[in-house]
């Protein structure tokens, strides 16, 4: 039986922020290596890109599941919470 965890808004935001950072890394690699259809990537480049892509995919899936659970726990629409999270992610972190 899966353990239920109640999330706070800051956790949802941090998971989304982490997923977006991972996506940015994938985009950086793609830009740096060039499109795989136009350039022959080395094995190391391919492995690096695939690892980064899998990390992004997993982090994004976790962020989306957390967001959905948070919305459900609070009786809010997923779209409403997503908009709030996106606004918070865009704000610089307070130190």
Tab-separated table of N, CA, C and O in Angstrom:
chain	number	residue	atom	x	y	z
A	1	UNK	N	0.840	-1.177	0.000
A	1	UNK	CA	0.000	0.000	0.000
A	1	UNK	C	0.892	1.249	0.000
A	1	UNK	O	1.803	1.361	0.797
A	2	UNK	N	0.640	2.157	-0.893
A	2	UNK	CA	1.447	3.366	-1.023
A	2	UNK	C	1.147	4.330	0.108
A	2	UNK	O	0.001	4.496	0.513
A	3	UNK	N	2.207	4.956	0.608
A	3	UNK	CA	2.048	5.942	1.671
A	3	UNK	C	1.577	7.262	1.070
A	3	UNK	O	2.061	7.708	0.044
A	4	UNK	N	0.617	7.892	1.715
A	4	UNK	CA	0.090	9.173	1.242
A	4	UNK	C	0.903	10.293	1.884
A	4	UNK	O	1.136	10.293	3.075
A	5	UNK	N	1.339	11.250	1.086
A	5	UNK	CA	2.106	12.385	1.587
A	5	UNK	C	1.371	13.657	1.214
A	5	UNK	O	1.021	13.864	0.070
A	6	UNK	N	1.157	14.495	2.189
A	6	UNK	CA	0.558	15.806	1.928
A	6	UNK	C	1.680	16.769	1.564
A	6	UNK	O	2.715	16.813	2.231
A	7	UNK	N	1.505	17.492	0.487
A	7	UNK	CA	2.526	18.417	0.013
A	7	UNK	C	2.181	19.844	0.400
A	7	UNK	O	1.012	20.209	0.489
A	8	UNK	N	3.224	20.651	0.596
A	8	UNK	CA	3.044	22.082	0.771
A	8	UNK	C	3.400	22.739	-0.560
A	8	UNK	O	4.139	22.178	-1.378
A	9	UNK	N	2.879	23.925	-0.767
A	9	UNK	CA	3.033	24.607	-2.043
A	9	UNK	C	4.506	24.751	-2.443
A	9	UNK	O	4.868	24.550	-3.600
A	10	UNK	N	5.375	25.062	-1.494
A	10	UNK	CA	6.795	25.254	-1.793
A	10	UNK	C	7.429	23.980	-2.358
A	10	UNK	O	8.323	24.059	-3.200
A	11	UNK	N	6.977	22.822	-1.901
A	11	UNK	CA	7.496	21.556	-2.438
A	11	UNK	C	7.078	21.378	-3.901
A	11	UNK	O	7.869	20.919	-4.722
A	12	UNK	N	5.844	21.733	-4.200
A	12	UNK	CA	5.347	21.626	-5.571
A	12	UNK	C	6.166	22.545	-6.474
A	12	UNK	O	6.609	22.149	-7.559
A	13	UNK	N	6.395	23.768	-6.014
A	13	UNK	CA	7.175	24.737	-6.784
A	13	UNK	C	8.604	24.238	-6.989
A	13	UNK	O	9.139	24.309	-8.103
A	14	UNK	N	9.219	23.731	-5.950
A	14	UNK	CA	10.609	23.267	-6.059
A	14	UNK	C	10.726	22.084	-7.024
A	14	UNK	O	11.673	22.012	-7.805
A	15	UNK	N	9.764	21.184	-6.997
A	15	UNK	CA	9.798	20.061	-7.940
A	15	UNK	C	9.667	20.557	-9.383
A	15	UNK	O	10.361	20.085	-10.273
A	16	UNK	N	8.786	21.533	-9.595
A	16	UNK	CA	8.630	22.087	-10.943
A	16	UNK	C	9.893	22.823	-11.368
A	16	UNK	O	10.342	22.709	-12.510
A	17	UNK	N	10.477	23.575	-10.462
A	17	UNK	CA	11.709	24.308	-10.762
A	17	UNK	C	12.842	23.328	-11.137
A	17	UNK	O	13.573	23.557	-12.102
A	18	UNK	N	12.954	22.252	-10.397
A	18	UNK	CA	13.985	21.244	-10.674
A	18	UNK	C	13.765	20.595	-12.035
A	18	UNK	O	14.713	20.397	-12.799
A	19	UNK	N	12.514	20.299	-12.365
A	19	UNK	CA	12.205	19.711	-13.668
A	19	UNK	C	12.549	20.683	-14.792
A	19	UNK	O	13.099	20.285	-15.825
A	20	UNK	N	12.260	21.968	-14.587
A	20	UNK	CA	12.582	22.957	-15.620
A	20	UNK	C	14.088	23.127	-15.789
A	20	UNK	O	14.569	23.322	-16.903
A	21	UNK	N	14.838	23.037	-14.698
A	21	UNK	CA	16.296	23.102	-14.795
A	21	UNK	C	16.832	21.908	-15.583
A	21	UNK	O	17.751	22.057	-16.395
A	22	UNK	N	16.257	20.739	-15.352
A	22	UNK	CA	16.667	19.550	-16.095
A	22	UNK	C	16.336	19.703	-17.579
A	22	UNK	O	17.124	19.300	-18.442
A	23	UNK	N	15.193	20.289	-17.887
A	23	UNK	CA	14.820	20.523	-19.281
A	23	UNK	C	15.788	21.511	-19.937
A	23	UNK	O	16.207	21.322	-21.088
A	24	UNK	N	16.161	22.532	-19.199
A	24	UNK	CA	17.124	23.509	-19.709
A	24	UNK	C	18.453	22.817	-20.041
A	24	UNK	O	19.070	23.109	-21.065
A	25	UNK	N	18.873	21.878	-19.197
A	25	UNK	CA	20.119	21.128	-19.438
A	25	UNK	C	20.006	20.327	-20.739
A	25	UNK	O	20.950	20.294	-21.535
A	26	UNK	N	18.875	19.695	-20.964
A	26	UNK	CA	18.665	18.940	-22.209
A	26	UNK	C	18.776	19.884	-23.413
A	26	UNK	O	19.432	19.558	-24.411
A	27	UNK	N	18.155	21.040	-23.320
A	27	UNK	CA	18.222	22.012	-24.414
A	27	UNK	C	19.654	22.501	-24.636
A	27	UNK	O	20.076	22.678	-25.783
A	28	UNK	N	20.395	22.723	-23.560
A	28	UNK	CA	21.795	23.136	-23.682
A	28	UNK	C	22.620	22.069	-24.417
A	28	UNK	O	23.439	22.397	-25.274
A	29	UNK	N	22.406	20.819	-24.054
A	29	UNK	CA	23.146	19.730	-24.701
A	29	UNK	C	22.792	19.648	-26.184
A	29	UNK	O	23.679	19.490	-27.026
A	30	UNK	N	21.511	19.750	-26.484
A	30	UNK	CA	21.074	19.685	-27.879
A	30	UNK	C	21.707	20.822	-28.687
A	30	UNK	O	22.158	20.630	-29.810
A	31	UNK	N	21.759	22.009	-28.104
A	31	UNK	CA	22.372	23.160	-28.776
A	31	UNK	C	23.883	22.947	-28.931
A	31	UNK	O	24.457	23.224	-29.988
A	32	UNK	N	24.513	22.459	-27.897
A	32	UNK	CA	25.958	22.251	-27.902
A	32	UNK	C	26.378	21.154	-28.891
A	32	UNK	O	27.357	21.316	-29.626
A	33	UNK	N	25.657	20.053	-28.900
A	33	UNK	CA	26.014	18.921	-29.752
A	33	UNK	C	25.510	19.073	-31.179
A	33	UNK	O	25.999	18.420	-32.085
A	34	UNK	N	24.519	19.917	-31.367
A	34	UNK	CA	23.889	20.030	-32.677
A	34	UNK	C	22.810	18.968	-32.821
A	34	UNK	O	22.795	17.980	-32.093
A	35	UNK	N	21.883	19.173	-33.750
A	35	UNK	CA	20.799	18.192	-33.934
A	35	UNK	C	21.368	16.821	-34.304
A	35	UNK	O	22.247	16.734	-35.164
A	36	UNK	N	20.890	15.774	-33.672
A	36	UNK	CA	21.426	14.436	-33.952
A	36	UNK	C	21.183	13.982	-35.393
A	36	UNK	O	21.909	13.130	-35.896
A	37	UNK	N	20.209	14.572	-36.041
A	37	UNK	CA	19.940	14.189	-37.432
A	37	UNK	C	20.913	14.864	-38.400
A	37	UNK	O	21.049	14.428	-39.532
A	38	UNK	N	21.590	15.927	-37.927
A	38	UNK	CA	22.528	16.638	-38.789
A	38	UNK	C	23.986	16.367	-38.427
A	38	UNK	O	24.881	16.577	-39.235
A	39	UNK	N	24.248	15.959	-37.207
A	39	UNK	CA	25.600	15.703	-36.728
A	39	UNK	C	25.682	14.295	-36.167
A	39	UNK	O	24.747	13.814	-35.545
A	40	UNK	N	26.804	13.671	-36.366
A	40	UNK	CA	27.025	12.346	-35.778
A	40	UNK	C	27.544	12.551	-34.363
A	40	UNK	O	28.634	13.071	-34.166
A	41	UNK	N	26.734	12.193	-33.377
A	41	UNK	CA	27.153	12.324	-31.994
A	41	UNK	C	28.071	11.165	-31.628
A	41	UNK	O	27.890	10.037	-32.092
A	42	UNK	N	29.025	11.443	-30.729
A	42	UNK	CA	29.873	10.374	-30.209
A	42	UNK	C	29.044	9.543	-29.243
A	42	UNK	O	27.956	9.955	-28.814
A	43	UNK	N	29.560	8.391	-28.885
A	43	UNK	CA	28.864	7.564	-27.887
A	43	UNK	C	28.690	8.330	-26.582
A	43	UNK	O	27.653	8.255	-25.941
A	44	UNK	N	29.743	9.062	-26.193
A	44	UNK	CA	29.679	9.825	-24.942
A	44	UNK	C	28.614	10.914	-25.019
A	44	UNK	O	27.864	11.120	-24.075
A	45	UNK	N	28.541	11.612	-26.139
A	45	UNK	CA	27.512	12.638	-26.307
A	45	UNK	C	26.118	12.019	-26.237
A	45	UNK	O	25.219	12.548	-25.582
A	46	UNK	N	25.943	10.907	-26.914
A	46	UNK	CA	24.652	10.223	-26.908
A	46	UNK	C	24.279	9.797	-25.488
A	46	UNK	O	23.152	10.019	-25.037
A	47	UNK	N	25.218	9.211	-24.772
A	47	UNK	CA	24.959	8.756	-23.402
A	47	UNK	C	24.643	9.932	-22.493
A	47	UNK	O	23.712	9.870	-21.671
A	48	UNK	N	25.386	11.025	-22.642
A	48	UNK	CA	25.151	12.211	-21.821
A	48	UNK	C	23.768	12.784	-22.083
A	48	UNK	O	23.016	13.096	-21.155
A	49	UNK	N	23.418	12.895	-23.361
A	49	UNK	CA	22.110	13.440	-23.726
A	49	UNK	C	20.985	12.530	-23.224
A	49	UNK	O	20.012	13.004	-22.634
A	50	UNK	N	21.107	11.238	-23.458
A	50	UNK	CA	20.044	10.313	-23.038
A	50	UNK	C	19.867	10.302	-21.522
A	50	UNK	O	18.747	10.235	-21.024
A	51	UNK	N	20.962	10.405	-20.781
A	51	UNK	CA	20.882	10.460	-19.323
A	51	UNK	C	20.164	11.731	-18.883
A	51	UNK	O	19.279	11.698	-18.015
A	52	UNK	N	20.528	12.857	-19.496
A	52	UNK	CA	19.887	14.130	-19.160
A	52	UNK	C	18.402	14.092	-19.528
A	52	UNK	O	17.554	14.570	-18.766
A	53	UNK	N	18.083	13.520	-20.676
A	53	UNK	CA	16.690	13.448	-21.123
A	53	UNK	C	15.860	12.590	-20.174
A	53	UNK	O	14.748	12.955	-19.795
A	54	UNK	N	16.412	11.439	-19.760
A	54	UNK	CA	15.685	10.561	-18.828
A	54	UNK	C	15.483	11.249	-17.478
A	54	UNK	O	14.419	11.141	-16.867
A	55	UNK	N	16.498	11.965	-17.014
A	55	UNK	CA	16.377	12.683	-15.742
A	55	UNK	C	15.263	13.722	-15.835
A	55	UNK	O	14.425	13.830	-14.936
A	56	UNK	N	15.253	14.485	-16.934
A	56	UNK	CA	14.197	15.487	-17.126
A	56	UNK	C	12.828	14.823	-17.150
A	56	UNK	O	11.894	15.269	-16.482
A	57	UNK	N	12.693	13.759	-17.917
A	57	UNK	CA	11.406	13.063	-18.032
A	57	UNK	C	10.925	12.590	-16.659
A	57	UNK	O	9.764	12.787	-16.296
A	58	UNK	N	11.823	11.991	-15.884
A	58	UNK	CA	11.441	11.476	-14.569
A	58	UNK	C	11.096	12.604	-13.600
A	58	UNK	O	10.118	12.510	-12.851
A	59	UNK	N	11.887	13.668	-13.606
A	59	UNK	CA	11.614	14.803	-12.732
A	59	UNK	C	10.301	15.487	-13.105
A	59	UNK	O	9.532	15.892	-12.232
A	60	UNK	N	10.049	15.612	-14.403
A	60	UNK	CA	8.806	16.245	-14.844
A	60	UNK	C	7.598	15.393	-14.469
A	60	UNK	O	6.585	15.915	-13.999
A	61	UNK	N	7.710	14.103	-14.641
A	61	UNK	CA	6.606	13.201	-14.270
A	61	UNK	C	6.318	13.317	-12.772
A	61	UNK	O	5.162	13.423	-12.356
A	62	UNK	N	7.373	13.357	-11.961
A	62	UNK	CA	7.210	13.492	-10.512
A	62	UNK	C	6.582	14.844	-10.162
A	62	UNK	O	5.687	14.926	-9.322
A	63	UNK	N	7.039	15.904	-10.819
A	63	UNK	CA	6.495	17.243	-10.563
A	63	UNK	C	5.013	17.299	-10.916
A	63	UNK	O	4.206	17.872	-10.167
A	64	UNK	N	4.636	16.714	-12.040
A	64	UNK	CA	3.237	16.741	-12.464
A	64	UNK	C	2.353	15.916	-11.535
A	64	UNK	O	1.224	16.314	-11.227
A	65	UNK	N	2.860	14.786	-11.067
A	65	UNK	CA	2.088	13.956	-10.130
A	65	UNK	C	1.902	14.688	-8.798
A	65	UNK	O	0.812	14.656	-8.209
A	66	UNK	N	2.954	15.354	-8.351
A	66	UNK	CA	2.876	16.115	-7.106
A	66	UNK	C	1.882	17.254	-7.244
A	66	UNK	O	1.063	17.504	-6.349
A	67	UNK	N	1.935	17.955	-8.362
A	67	UNK	CA	1.011	19.061	-8.620
A	67	UNK	C	-0.436	18.561	-8.610
A	67	UNK	O	-1.310	19.170	-7.982
A	68	UNK	N	-0.696	17.445	-9.273
A	68	UNK	CA	-2.051	16.896	-9.331
A	68	UNK	C	-2.537	16.489	-7.937
A	68	UNK	O	-3.692	16.758	-7.568
A	69	UNK	N	-1.664	15.875	-7.163
A	69	UNK	CA	-2.033	15.459	-5.812
A	69	UNK	C	-2.301	16.675	-4.922
A	69	UNK	O	-3.272	16.702	-4.158
A	70	UNK	N	-1.464	17.685	-5.048
A	70	UNK	CA	-1.641	18.919	-4.273
A	70	UNK	C	-2.994	19.555	-4.605
A	70	UNK	O	-3.741	19.957	-3.705
A	71	UNK	N	-3.306	19.648	-5.887
A	71	UNK	CA	-4.586	20.241	-6.307
A	71	UNK	C	-5.756	19.435	-5.751
A	71	UNK	O	-6.724	19.999	-5.224
A	72	UNK	N	-5.664	18.133	-5.844
A	72	UNK	CA	-6.734	17.259	-5.353
A	72	UNK	C	-6.929	17.423	-3.845
A	72	UNK	O	-8.060	17.520	-3.367
A	73	UNK	N	-5.801	17.465	-3.098
A	73	UNK	CA	-5.869	17.613	-1.642
A	73	UNK	C	-6.584	18.902	-1.235
A	73	UNK	O	-7.216	18.962	-0.198
A	74	UNK	N	-6.451	19.927	-2.053
A	74	UNK	CA	-7.012	21.226	-1.710
A	74	UNK	C	-8.322	21.535	-2.433
A	74	UNK	O	-8.865	22.633	-2.302
A	75	UNK	N	-8.792	20.596	-3.217
A	75	UNK	CA	-10.051	20.790	-3.921
A	75	UNK	C	-9.988	21.897	-4.958
A	75	UNK	O	-10.977	22.581	-5.208
A	76	UNK	N	-8.833	22.066	-5.567
A	76	UNK	CA	-8.638	23.101	-6.591
A	76	UNK	C	-8.420	22.422	-7.937
A	76	UNK	O	-8.011	21.274	-8.003
A	77	UNK	N	-8.651	23.185	-8.996
A	77	UNK	CA	-8.410	22.604	-10.319
A	77	UNK	C	-6.905	22.512	-10.562
A	77	UNK	O	-6.125	23.330	-10.065
A	78	UNK	N	-6.520	21.519	-11.323
A	78	UNK	CA	-5.114	21.323	-11.670
A	78	UNK	C	-4.587	22.531	-12.431
A	78	UNK	O	-3.463	22.970	-12.220
A	79	UNK	N	-5.400	23.078	-13.331
A	79	UNK	CA	-4.986	24.221	-14.144
A	79	UNK	C	-4.726	25.455	-13.275
A	79	UNK	O	-3.783	26.206	-13.519
A	80	UNK	N	-5.563	25.647	-12.277
A	80	UNK	CA	-5.399	26.781	-11.368
A	80	UNK	C	-4.088	26.659	-10.578
A	80	UNK	O	-3.317	27.617	-10.466
A	81	UNK	N	-3.838	25.469	-10.055
A	81	UNK	CA	-2.606	25.248	-9.307
A	81	UNK	C	-1.399	25.371	-10.241
A	81	UNK	O	-0.383	25.971	-9.875
A	82	UNK	N	-1.496	24.840	-11.452
A	82	UNK	CA	-0.398	24.930	-12.421
A	82	UNK	C	-0.045	26.395	-12.688
A	82	UNK	O	1.128	26.758	-12.721
A	83	UNK	N	-1.046	27.236	-12.836
A	83	UNK	CA	-0.798	28.668	-13.073
A	83	UNK	C	-0.087	29.292	-11.874
A	83	UNK	O	0.864	30.071	-12.051
A	84	UNK	N	-0.510	28.955	-10.672
A	84	UNK	CA	0.141	29.479	-9.467
A	84	UNK	C	1.592	29.002	-9.371
A	84	UNK	O	2.486	29.765	-9.014
A	85	UNK	N	1.804	27.732	-9.684
A	85	UNK	CA	3.155	27.162	-9.636
A	85	UNK	C	4.053	27.838	-10.677
A	85	UNK	O	5.181	28.231	-10.374
A	86	UNK	N	3.550	28.005	-11.884
A	86	UNK	CA	4.351	28.652	-12.932
A	86	UNK	C	4.727	30.078	-12.547
A	86	UNK	O	5.853	30.507	-12.782
A	87	UNK	N	3.815	30.797	-11.917
A	87	UNK	CA	4.111	32.150	-11.449
A	87	UNK	C	5.214	32.113	-10.390
A	87	UNK	O	6.160	32.895	-10.436
A	88	UNK	N	5.094	31.191	-9.451
A	88	UNK	CA	6.084	31.079	-8.374
A	88	UNK	C	7.450	30.642	-8.904
A	88	UNK	O	8.483	31.126	-8.438
A	89	UNK	N	7.475	29.753	-9.885
A	89	UNK	CA	8.741	29.283	-10.451
A	89	UNK	C	9.463	30.431	-11.140
A	89	UNK	O	10.690	30.531	-11.079
A	90	UNK	N	8.729	31.317	-11.769
A	90	UNK	CA	9.333	32.440	-12.494
A	90	UNK	C	9.924	33.494	-11.564
A	90	UNK	O	10.781	34.252	-11.950
A	91	UNK	N	9.417	33.543	-10.338
A	91	UNK	CA	9.925	34.502	-9.354
A	91	UNK	C	11.274	34.045	-8.855
A	91	UNK	O	11.477	32.864	-8.594
A	92	UNK	N	12.202	34.965	-8.673
A	92	UNK	CA	13.499	34.575	-8.087
A	92	UNK	C	13.286	34.031	-6.674
A	92	UNK	O	12.412	34.493	-5.946
A	93	UNK	N	14.104	33.044	-6.329
A	93	UNK	CA	13.991	32.475	-5.001
A	93	UNK	C	14.398	33.507	-3.963
A	93	UNK	O	15.383	34.217	-4.133
A	94	UNK	N	13.623	33.579	-2.906
A	94	UNK	CA	13.956	34.499	-1.826
A	94	UNK	C	15.037	33.872	-0.972
A	94	UNK	O	14.981	32.699	-0.632
A	95	UNK	N	16.024	34.672	-0.652
A	95	UNK	CA	17.140	34.148	0.150
A	95	UNK	C	17.030	34.600	1.570
A	95	UNK	O	16.502	35.574	1.906
